Structure formats: structure tokens, C-alpha cells
Coordinates of C-alpha atoms in Angstrom, one line a residue:
M1 CA 135.9 67.0 105.0
I2 CA 139.5 68.2 105.5
L3 CA 138.3 70.3 108.5
V4 CA 136.5 67.3 110.0
A5 CA 139.4 64.9 109.6
V6 CA 142.0 67.4 110.8
V7 CA 140.0 68.5 113.8
L8 CA 139.2 64.9 114.8
G9 CA 142.9 64.0 114.9
S10 CA 144.0 67.0 116.8
T11 CA 141.1 66.8 119.3
L12 CA 142.0 63.1 120.1
Y13 CA 145.6 64.1 120.8
A14 CA 144.5 66.9 123.2
T15 CA 142.0 64.6 124.9
T16 CA 144.4 61.8 125.9
L17 CA 146.3 64.1 128.3
L18 CA 143.2 65.0 130.3
I19 CA 141.9 61.4 130.2
A20 CA 145.2 60.1 131.7
S21 CA 145.0 62.6 134.5
T22 CA 141.7 61.2 135.7
L23 CA 143.1 57.6 135.5
L24 CA 146.2 58.1 137.6
P25 CA 144.7 56.7 140.9
Q26 CA 143.5 53.5 139.2
M27 CA 146.7 53.1 137.2
Q28 CA 148.7 53.5 140.4
G29 CA 146.8 50.6 142.0
T30 CA 147.1 48.4 139.0
M31 CA 150.8 49.0 138.6
S32 CA 151.5 48.9 142.4
A33 CA 153.3 52.2 142.0
T34 CA 153.8 55.1 144.3
Q35 CA 152.4 58.6 143.6
D36 CA 155.7 59.9 142.3
E37 CA 156.2 56.9 140.0
I38 CA 152.7 56.9 138.4
A39 CA 153.2 60.7 137.7
W40 CA 155.8 59.6 135.2
A41 CA 152.9 58.5 132.9
M42 CA 152.1 62.2 132.6
T43 CA 155.4 63.9 132.9
F44 CA 157.3 61.8 130.4
N45 CA 154.4 62.0 127.9
I46 CA 154.5 65.8 128.1
L47 CA 158.3 65.7 127.8
A48 CA 158.3 63.6 124.7
T49 CA 155.8 66.0 123.1
A50 CA 158.1 68.9 124.0
V51 CA 161.2 67.4 122.5
C52 CA 159.5 66.2 119.3
T53 CA 157.4 69.2 118.5
P54 CA 160.3 71.3 117.0
M55 CA 160.9 68.4 114.6
T56 CA 157.6 69.0 112.9
G57 CA 158.9 71.4 110.2
W58 CA 161.7 69.0 109.3
L59 CA 159.3 66.0 109.1
A60 CA 156.9 67.9 106.9
A61 CA 159.6 69.0 104.6
R62 CA 161.2 65.6 104.4
F63 CA 158.0 63.4 104.0
G64 CA 155.2 65.9 103.1
R65 CA 152.4 67.2 105.3
R66 CA 149.9 64.5 104.3
E67 CA 152.2 61.6 105.1
T68 CA 153.4 63.2 108.3
I69 CA 150.1 64.0 109.9
S70 CA 148.2 60.9 108.8
W71 CA 150.9 58.4 109.9
S72 CA 151.4 60.4 113.1
V73 CA 147.7 59.9 113.9
F74 CA 148.0 56.2 113.0
L75 CA 151.0 55.6 115.2
F76 CA 149.5 57.7 118.0
T77 CA 146.4 55.5 117.9
V78 CA 148.5 52.3 118.0
T79 CA 150.5 53.5 121.0
T80 CA 147.2 54.6 122.7
F81 CA 146.0 51.0 122.4
M82 CA 149.3 49.7 123.8
C83 CA 149.0 52.2 126.8
G84 CA 145.7 50.5 127.6
A85 CA 147.3 47.0 127.3
A86 CA 150.4 47.8 129.4
D87 CA 151.0 45.4 132.3
S88 CA 153.7 47.2 134.2
L89 CA 154.8 50.7 135.1
E90 CA 157.8 50.5 132.8
T91 CA 155.8 49.5 129.7
L92 CA 153.1 52.1 130.5
V93 CA 155.7 54.9 130.7
F94 CA 157.4 53.5 127.5
W95 CA 154.2 53.6 125.5
R96 CA 153.2 57.0 126.9
V97 CA 156.6 58.4 125.8
L98 CA 156.0 57.0 122.3
Q99 CA 152.4 58.3 122.3
G100 CA 153.6 61.8 123.1
G101 CA 156.5 61.8 120.7
L102 CA 154.8 60.2 117.7
G103 CA 151.7 62.4 118.1
A104 CA 153.6 65.7 118.6
P105 CA 153.4 66.8 114.9
V106 CA 149.5 66.6 114.9
I107 CA 148.7 69.9 116.6
P108 CA 151.2 72.2 114.7
L109 CA 150.4 70.6 111.3
S110 CA 146.7 70.7 111.8
Q111 CA 146.6 74.5 112.0
T112 CA 149.0 74.8 109.1
I113 CA 146.9 72.5 106.9
L114 CA 143.7 74.3 107.7
L115 CA 145.1 77.8 107.0
D116 CA 146.5 76.5 103.6
S117 CA 143.3 74.7 102.7
F118 CA 140.8 77.6 103.1
P119 CA 140.8 81.0 101.5
K120 CA 141.6 84.0 103.7
R121 CA 137.9 85.0 103.9
Q122 CA 137.1 81.7 105.7
Q123 CA 140.3 81.4 107.8
G124 CA 138.8 83.3 110.8
L125 CA 135.8 80.9 110.9
V126 CA 137.9 77.8 110.4
T127 CA 140.4 78.8 113.1
S128 CA 137.5 79.4 115.5
I129 CA 136.0 76.0 114.8
F130 CA 139.4 74.4 115.2
G131 CA 140.0 76.1 118.5
M132 CA 136.6 75.3 119.9
A133 CA 136.8 71.6 118.9
V134 CA 140.2 71.2 120.5
V135 CA 138.9 72.8 123.7
I136 CA 135.6 71.0 123.8
G137 CA 137.1 67.6 123.1
P138 CA 139.0 67.5 126.4
V139 CA 135.7 68.4 128.2
I140 CA 134.0 65.2 126.9
G141 CA 137.0 62.9 127.2
P142 CA 137.5 62.9 131.0
T143 CA 133.8 62.5 131.6
L144 CA 133.5 59.4 129.3
G145 CA 136.9 58.2 130.5
G146 CA 135.9 58.5 134.1
L147 CA 132.6 56.7 133.4
L148 CA 134.3 53.8 131.6
S149 CA 137.0 53.4 134.2
E150 CA 134.4 53.2 136.9
L151 CA 132.2 50.7 135.0
Y152 CA 135.0 48.6 133.6
S153 CA 138.6 49.7 134.2
W154 CA 141.0 52.5 133.3
R155 CA 142.2 50.6 130.2
W156 CA 138.9 51.2 128.4
A157 CA 139.4 55.0 128.6
F158 CA 142.4 54.4 126.3
Y159 CA 140.6 51.8 124.2
M160 CA 137.7 54.1 123.4
I161 CA 140.1 56.4 121.5
V162 CA 141.3 53.7 119.2
P163 CA 138.4 53.4 116.7
V164 CA 138.0 57.1 116.4
G165 CA 141.8 57.4 115.8
F166 CA 141.6 54.9 112.9
L167 CA 138.6 56.8 111.6
S168 CA 140.6 60.0 111.6
F169 CA 143.6 58.3 109.9
A170 CA 141.2 57.1 107.1
G171 CA 139.7 60.5 106.8
L172 CA 143.1 62.2 106.5
R173 CA 144.3 59.8 103.9
L174 CA 141.1 60.3 101.8
T175 CA 140.7 64.0 102.1
L176 CA 144.1 65.6 102.2
P177 CA 145.7 66.3 98.8
R178 CA 149.0 64.8 98.0
D179 CA 151.9 67.2 98.5
Q180 CA 155.5 66.8 97.4
P181 CA 158.2 66.8 100.1
V182 CA 160.5 69.8 99.8
G183 CA 163.5 67.5 99.8
R184 CA 166.1 66.0 102.0
T185 CA 166.4 69.0 104.3
A186 CA 169.1 68.7 107.0
L187 CA 168.2 68.3 110.6
D188 CA 170.7 69.6 113.1
W189 CA 171.2 66.3 114.9
T190 CA 173.8 67.6 117.3
G191 CA 171.5 70.3 118.6
F192 CA 168.5 68.0 118.7
L193 CA 170.2 65.2 120.5
S194 CA 172.0 67.4 123.0
L195 CA 168.8 69.2 123.9
S196 CA 166.9 65.9 124.2
V197 CA 169.5 64.5 126.5
T198 CA 169.5 67.6 128.6
I199 CA 165.8 67.7 129.1
A200 CA 165.5 63.9 129.7
C201 CA 168.3 64.0 132.4
I202 CA 166.7 67.0 134.2
Q203 CA 163.4 65.2 134.1
L204 CA 164.9 62.0 135.6
V205 CA 166.6 64.1 138.4
L206 CA 163.3 65.8 139.3
S207 CA 161.2 62.5 139.1
R208 CA 163.6 60.3 141.0
G209 CA 165.4 62.7 143.3
Q210 CA 163.0 62.5 146.2
R211 CA 163.0 58.7 146.1
L212 CA 166.8 58.4 145.9
D213 CA 167.5 61.1 148.5
W214 CA 168.8 63.6 145.9
Y215 CA 172.6 64.1 145.8
D216 CA 173.3 61.3 148.2
S217 CA 172.5 59.1 145.2
T218 CA 175.2 58.3 142.6
E219 CA 172.5 58.0 139.9
I220 CA 171.3 61.6 140.5
M221 CA 174.8 62.9 140.5
I222 CA 175.6 61.2 137.1
E223 CA 172.3 62.4 135.6
T224 CA 173.0 66.0 136.7
F225 CA 176.6 65.8 135.2
I226 CA 175.2 64.5 131.9
A227 CA 172.5 67.2 131.8
V228 CA 175.1 70.0 132.4
L229 CA 177.5 68.6 129.8
A230 CA 174.8 68.1 127.2
F231 CA 173.4 71.6 127.8
W232 CA 176.9 73.0 127.4
V233 CA 177.2 71.2 124.0
F234 CA 173.8 72.4 123.0
L235 CA 174.6 76.0 123.9
A236 CA 178.0 76.1 122.3
H237 CA 176.8 74.4 119.1
S238 CA 173.7 76.7 118.8
L239 CA 175.8 79.8 119.1
T240 CA 178.3 78.7 116.5
A241 CA 176.5 76.6 114.0
R242 CA 175.2 78.1 110.7
N243 CA 171.8 76.4 110.9
P244 CA 171.2 75.4 114.5
F245 CA 168.3 73.3 115.8
L246 CA 167.1 76.4 117.7
N247 CA 168.2 79.9 117.0
L248 CA 169.2 81.4 120.4
R249 CA 169.7 84.9 118.8
L250 CA 165.9 85.3 118.8
L251 CA 166.2 85.9 122.6
L252 CA 167.6 89.3 121.9
D253 CA 164.0 90.4 121.1
R254 CA 162.7 91.7 124.5
N255 CA 159.0 90.9 123.9
Y256 CA 159.8 87.4 122.6
A257 CA 162.2 86.6 125.5
L258 CA 159.6 87.8 128.1
G259 CA 156.9 85.8 126.2
L260 CA 159.0 82.7 126.5
V261 CA 159.3 83.2 130.3
L262 CA 155.6 83.8 130.6
V263 CA 154.7 80.7 128.5
L264 CA 157.1 78.6 130.7
I265 CA 155.1 79.8 133.7
Y266 CA 151.8 79.2 131.8
G267 CA 152.9 75.6 131.1
M268 CA 153.8 75.2 134.7
L269 CA 150.3 76.2 135.7
N270 CA 148.4 74.5 132.8
F271 CA 148.3 70.8 133.7
T272 CA 149.5 70.7 137.3
P273 CA 146.1 70.8 139.1
M274 CA 144.8 68.1 136.8
V275 CA 147.6 65.8 137.8
L276 CA 147.5 66.6 141.5
L277 CA 143.8 66.6 142.2
P278 CA 142.7 63.0 141.0
P279 CA 145.0 61.1 143.4
L280 CA 144.1 63.5 146.2
L281 CA 140.4 63.1 145.6
Q282 CA 140.3 59.3 145.1
Q283 CA 142.8 58.1 147.6
H284 CA 142.3 60.6 150.5
A285 CA 138.8 62.1 150.0
G286 CA 137.0 59.0 148.6
F287 CA 135.7 60.5 145.3
P288 CA 134.7 58.0 142.5
D289 CA 136.3 58.2 139.1
L290 CA 133.1 59.6 137.4
L291 CA 133.1 62.6 139.7
I292 CA 136.8 63.2 139.2
G293 CA 136.2 63.1 135.4
E294 CA 133.4 65.7 135.8
I295 CA 135.7 68.0 137.9
V296 CA 138.5 67.8 135.2
A297 CA 135.9 68.4 132.5
A298 CA 134.7 71.6 134.2
R299 CA 138.2 73.0 133.5
G300 CA 137.7 72.4 129.8
A301 CA 134.3 74.1 129.9
G302 CA 136.0 77.1 131.6
A303 CA 138.7 77.1 128.9
A304 CA 135.9 77.3 126.2
M305 CA 134.4 80.3 128.1
G306 CA 137.9 81.8 128.4
F307 CA 138.4 81.6 124.6
F308 CA 135.1 83.4 124.1
L309 CA 136.2 86.2 126.5
A310 CA 139.6 86.4 124.8
I311 CA 137.8 87.6 121.6
F312 CA 136.7 90.7 123.5
V313 CA 139.8 91.1 125.6
G314 CA 141.9 90.9 122.4
R315 CA 140.5 94.4 121.3
M316 CA 142.3 95.9 124.3
D317 CA 145.9 96.1 125.3
P318 CA 147.1 92.4 125.5
R319 CA 148.7 93.2 128.9
I320 CA 145.3 93.7 130.4
G321 CA 144.2 90.2 129.4
L322 CA 147.4 88.7 130.7
I323 CA 147.2 90.4 134.1
G324 CA 143.5 89.4 134.3
G325 CA 144.2 85.8 133.4
F326 CA 147.2 85.3 135.8
S327 CA 145.2 87.1 138.6
L328 CA 142.5 84.5 138.1
Q329 CA 145.2 81.9 138.5
V330 CA 146.3 83.5 141.8
I331 CA 142.6 83.5 143.0
S332 CA 142.2 79.8 142.1
G333 CA 145.4 78.9 143.8
L334 CA 144.5 80.6 147.0
W335 CA 141.1 78.9 146.8
L336 CA 142.8 75.5 146.4
M337 CA 144.9 76.3 149.5
S338 CA 141.8 76.7 151.5
F339 CA 140.4 73.3 150.7
D340 CA 140.4 70.3 153.2
L341 CA 139.5 66.7 152.8
N342 CA 135.8 67.5 153.3
V343 CA 135.6 69.7 150.2
G344 CA 132.5 69.3 148.1
T345 CA 132.1 68.6 144.4
S346 CA 130.6 71.9 143.6
A347 CA 133.5 73.9 145.0
L348 CA 136.0 71.8 143.1
M349 CA 134.1 72.1 139.9
A350 CA 133.8 75.9 140.4
N351 CA 137.6 76.2 141.1
S352 CA 138.4 74.0 138.0
F353 CA 136.1 76.2 135.9
V354 CA 137.9 79.4 137.1
Q355 CA 141.3 77.8 136.2
G356 CA 139.9 77.0 132.7
I357 CA 138.8 80.6 132.2
A358 CA 142.2 81.8 133.1
I359 CA 143.9 79.4 130.7
G360 CA 141.7 80.5 127.9
V361 CA 142.0 84.2 128.6
I362 CA 145.8 84.1 128.8
W363 CA 146.6 82.1 125.7
V364 CA 145.5 84.6 122.9
P365 CA 147.2 87.8 124.3
L366 CA 150.3 85.8 125.3
T367 CA 150.7 84.5 121.8
L368 CA 150.1 88.0 120.4
V369 CA 152.7 89.8 122.5
T370 CA 155.3 87.1 122.1
F371 CA 155.3 87.2 118.3
S372 CA 154.4 90.8 117.9
T373 CA 158.0 91.8 117.0
V374 CA 159.2 88.5 115.5
G375 CA 159.9 88.6 111.7
A376 CA 158.0 86.3 109.4
A377 CA 161.2 84.5 108.5
N378 CA 161.7 83.4 112.1
L379 CA 158.1 82.7 112.9
A380 CA 158.2 78.9 112.5
E381 CA 161.3 78.5 114.6
G382 CA 160.0 80.9 117.2
T383 CA 156.7 79.0 117.5
A384 CA 158.7 75.7 118.0
V385 CA 160.6 77.1 120.9
Y386 CA 157.4 78.6 122.3
H387 CA 155.6 75.3 122.5
L388 CA 158.8 73.5 123.6
L389 CA 159.0 75.7 126.8
R390 CA 155.3 75.4 127.4
N391 CA 155.5 71.6 127.6
I392 CA 158.8 71.6 129.5
G393 CA 157.3 73.9 132.1
S394 CA 154.4 71.4 132.6
S395 CA 156.6 68.4 132.9
F396 CA 159.2 69.9 135.2
F397 CA 156.7 71.6 137.5
I398 CA 154.5 68.5 137.9
S399 CA 157.6 66.6 139.0
I400 CA 158.6 69.3 141.5
C401 CA 155.1 69.4 143.0
V402 CA 154.8 65.6 143.3
A403 CA 158.3 65.5 145.0
E404 CA 157.1 68.2 147.5
I405 CA 153.9 66.2 148.2
V406 CA 155.9 63.0 148.9
R407 CA 158.5 64.9 151.1
A408 CA 155.9 66.9 153.1
T409 CA 153.6 63.9 153.6
G410 CA 156.5 61.9 155.2
A411 CA 157.8 64.9 157.3
N412 CA 154.3 65.9 158.6
Y413 CA 153.4 62.3 159.4
G414 CA 156.6 61.9 161.4
R415 CA 155.8 65.1 163.4
M416 CA 152.2 64.2 164.1
V417 CA 152.7 60.6 165.2
E418 CA 155.2 61.9 167.8
L419 CA 152.3 63.4 169.7
V420 CA 150.4 60.1 170.0
N421 CA 152.1 58.7 173.2
P422 CA 151.1 58.0 176.8
Y423 CA 152.8 61.2 178.0
N424 CA 150.6 63.5 175.9
K425 CA 148.0 64.8 178.5
V426 CA 145.8 66.2 175.9
L427 CA 144.9 62.7 174.7
A428 CA 143.4 62.0 178.1
L429 CA 140.7 64.5 177.5
P430 CA 137.6 62.8 176.1
W431 CA 136.4 65.8 174.1
V432 CA 139.8 65.8 172.3
T433 CA 140.1 62.1 171.4
G434 CA 136.4 61.7 170.5
G435 CA 135.8 58.2 169.1
W436 CA 139.5 57.4 168.5
D437 CA 140.8 54.2 170.2
F438 CA 144.4 54.2 171.4
E439 CA 144.2 50.9 173.3
T440 CA 144.0 48.4 170.4
V441 CA 146.1 47.7 167.3
Q442 CA 143.0 48.2 165.1
G443 CA 142.4 51.6 166.7
L444 CA 146.0 52.7 166.2
A445 CA 145.9 51.5 162.6
R446 CA 142.8 53.7 161.9
L447 CA 144.5 56.6 163.6
S448 CA 147.6 56.1 161.6
K449 CA 145.5 56.2 158.4
E450 CA 143.8 59.4 159.4
I451 CA 147.2 61.0 160.3
N452 CA 148.5 60.0 156.9
R453 CA 145.5 61.6 155.1
Q454 CA 146.0 64.9 157.0
A455 CA 149.8 64.8 156.4
A456 CA 149.2 64.3 152.6
M457 CA 146.7 67.1 152.6
L458 CA 149.4 69.4 154.0
G459 CA 151.7 68.3 151.2
Y460 CA 149.1 69.1 148.6
I461 CA 148.5 72.6 150.2
N462 CA 152.3 73.2 149.8
A463 CA 152.1 72.2 146.1
F464 CA 149.1 74.5 145.6
G465 CA 151.2 77.2 147.3
F466 CA 153.9 76.8 144.6
Y467 CA 151.1 77.1 142.0
T468 CA 149.9 80.3 143.5
L469 CA 153.4 81.8 143.9
C470 CA 154.3 81.1 140.2
S471 CA 151.0 82.7 139.1
A472 CA 151.8 85.9 141.1
L473 CA 155.4 86.1 139.9
A474 CA 154.1 86.3 136.3
I475 CA 152.2 89.6 136.9
P476 CA 155.3 91.9 137.4
L477 CA 156.9 90.4 134.2
I478 CA 153.9 91.4 132.2
L479 CA 154.5 95.0 133.1
L480 CA 157.9 94.8 131.4
I481 CA 156.4 93.9 128.0
G482 CA 156.7 96.7 125.4
R483 CA 153.7 98.2 123.7
R484 CA 152.4 96.3 120.7
A485 CA 154.7 96.7 117.7
R486 CA 154.2 96.0 114.0
R487 CA 155.7 92.7 113.1
P488 CA 158.8 93.1 110.9
A489 CA 158.9 91.4 107.5

């Protein structure tokens, strides 16, 4: 019963991120938002998760594991309902931030509780069940969410999670044994707040920079100044405090430091295609929500296959699995760059499946090499930084890619419409113009819409190029990783 309740809660939390990615086009229309604005619903949710995940240990010590995970699931469920009921972009982003922050302790505590609740002889089986459930949940979620959003509206994709969330809350309260809090352990508020302000300001710069014309805007300059100042406070405090929020001295371990760089790249690649593809497919290629949900779900199916493959790859040198996984990411990125607006569903699902395999294959050896030389005393803190960078990478890279899409769409549209003029002799050739009409307002409007579609596609190809380049840059870093070492006590 503990296994069922814990897995149910953690699966729901993992599912909401993928469901939201399929709903972005519908939410954009409802909120009358631009593409870069509606992306905040994803980026700020991931950001809140990143900032609050390192607090899990303090919360569990202060309130107890049972109280922390059960009320985290309850509050996560309430905020999920409020996301579905949001009536403006501001309220949607606000509830998505609370959803990510309040639900952040669920995943780390779930694995800890399961390992403590079962004897060692059963831990391998339990961990496998937990991992498979967390992977398969996001496969089902986007499919059901896409169906409900197509039949009713995007709000019902959030509402469907609510009853299951309350069921998980009841199961956790009934099955988990009561545990006593360790005591009033101190939280390094200076380190926590300075890091949170730094990350939030950088995210605002990346999310709003393109719209406000970057450093021609006073707001962007102020946010950049605050981010630099807060980071300096965090750095100085972390290097001098006795018990800092994050111990930067762990970076002296080569494998751990390289692992953090790789997990940052892994985070950058993890969710970006799922945020970029739904708006492209619905707004410019005419895909219905149900098909978009199936395409996103194929990624989850690929991840399940990747985890199975990781079992066999794990018997070899972890660097082999890492190189293979990132190579698959490069292949999927090059494949994405070859797509146009006539792409078929089967090609998109196959590409999504390959991405999922890569994600599953990379995760196990990456975790293994990162913590292979980290002592047991520093394992909890090292894990917190590990997940922090993974989520930050996702949030920042999504914002960068969306900004590039908006920039490239406008630039390419401006270049192409210049060629539509009476002095362009090519347009006088009937086999060039085809069925396009340049003589009426309606004909020019249709042509403008088509040019905008093609300009947007060029912007997406640029973003997929960033994705491919980051995948390729990870491979040389893997070669710098030392051979597997015995973890120090």
C-alpha cells in the first residue's frame, strides 16, 4: 500500500509537466498570449521546482517525511485545480509557480521513503517498479490530456488530475507510519534567498528580453544588476559560511563537477522539444490536440525503452552509455532540423521515441559517474545540486529557444515580404506564383499568412539547431570523466 500511494503521488507530479506541454497552444488562445508569454507557464513551473527541491531535506527534518510528502501532494493537487480555473496569464503563471514549488519535495521523498520501507532484498524490485511507473505515467497523461482538451477544453486536462491527487493524499495519510521530526534544523536563509533571487532574475531576463529589446530596456538592466548582485552574495556567503545552503567545495571533485555540467546539458535537452513542438504543430501545421498528445506520449514510451536498455548498458563502462545516449540526441536533433510544415505524424512519433530512448539511456550512467566519487556524508547535498541544475537547464534553455523563434520569425518575415513587390520579375512567371493572388487584399492576406508560417518554421529550425549543438558539445566532456572509482565513506 505504501508503494501504491507513493508511486501514485510521484507519477502525478511527473505527469503534469508533459500534459501542460500539449496544452500550450490552447492556453495561448484562451489567455490571448504570445508564444514567449505562454512559455512562462512551463519555464516558471520548472524554475520553482528547481529552487524548492534543495529544501526537501530541511522540510523532512523539520516536519517529518509523512507530513511533508502528504501535504505536498495535497497542496500540489489544489494548485493543479487552480491552474485549470485560471482566467488570465498572470494567474495561470502564479498557480503554476506554486504547483512546481509545493510539489517539489514529492519526487525526492518518494524514493527515500520506498528505500526505507522495504528490506534490501526487495529494494531493487521496488526501485524498478517506481522508475517504470514514473516513466509510464507521463505516457498516459498527454494522451488523455490531449483527448480531453479536444473534446472539452484544456482546463479538463488539469481537472482530471485532481481526484487522483486527493486519492493519493488519503493513501499517504493512511499507509505511511508516523515519524518524528529531527528537530528545528536551521535553514541557511541567506544562501537560499540569494540563490532564488539570482535564478528568478535570470529567468525574467531570458523570458522578457526579446519582447523588451534586451538592454535597451531599463527593466532588463535592473534585473541583470540584481541577478549579478544576488549571485555575488550567494557565492561569498557559500564560501565563508559554516553550513551553507549549497556546499561549493564539492565542485573540487572532477567527476562530480563534470557530472553537473552534463546534467545541466541533459536538462536543457530534456523538455525543450516538448515545449516547442505543440505550438508549431497546432498553429502552423494544423495538428489536432489528440495527435499532439500522442506524439508527446511516444517520448515517454521511448524513455521506458531507454530505461530497459540502461539495465544492460549499466554493466559496461558508463561513458559508453553516455556517448550513445547523447549521440542519439544529436541524431534526433538533425532529424528535427530536416522537418518542414508537411511532416507526418509517424515521423514525429518516431523522432519523439528516439529522444525518449536517449533520455532513458543517459540518466542511469550519468547518475552513476556523477556520484561515483562523492562521499556518503555529502550525497544528500550533492543530489540536491544535481537536480537543481537539471531543472535550471530546462527552464533557461526553453526561454532561449523561444526567444530565438520569436526573433527569427520576425527577421525572416521581414526579409521575405520585401520580395513581394511589383518590381520582382520572378513573380510574373505563372509557374512560380501558382495559385497565389497578388491583386486583391484577400490574396495578399493569404500570402502574408503563408510567409509567416515559413518564417516561423525557420525559427524553429534554428532552435532545433541549438538543441543539436548542445547534444554534440556534451560528447567531448564525457571523455574527460575518470574511470569508475569506489565511493569514499
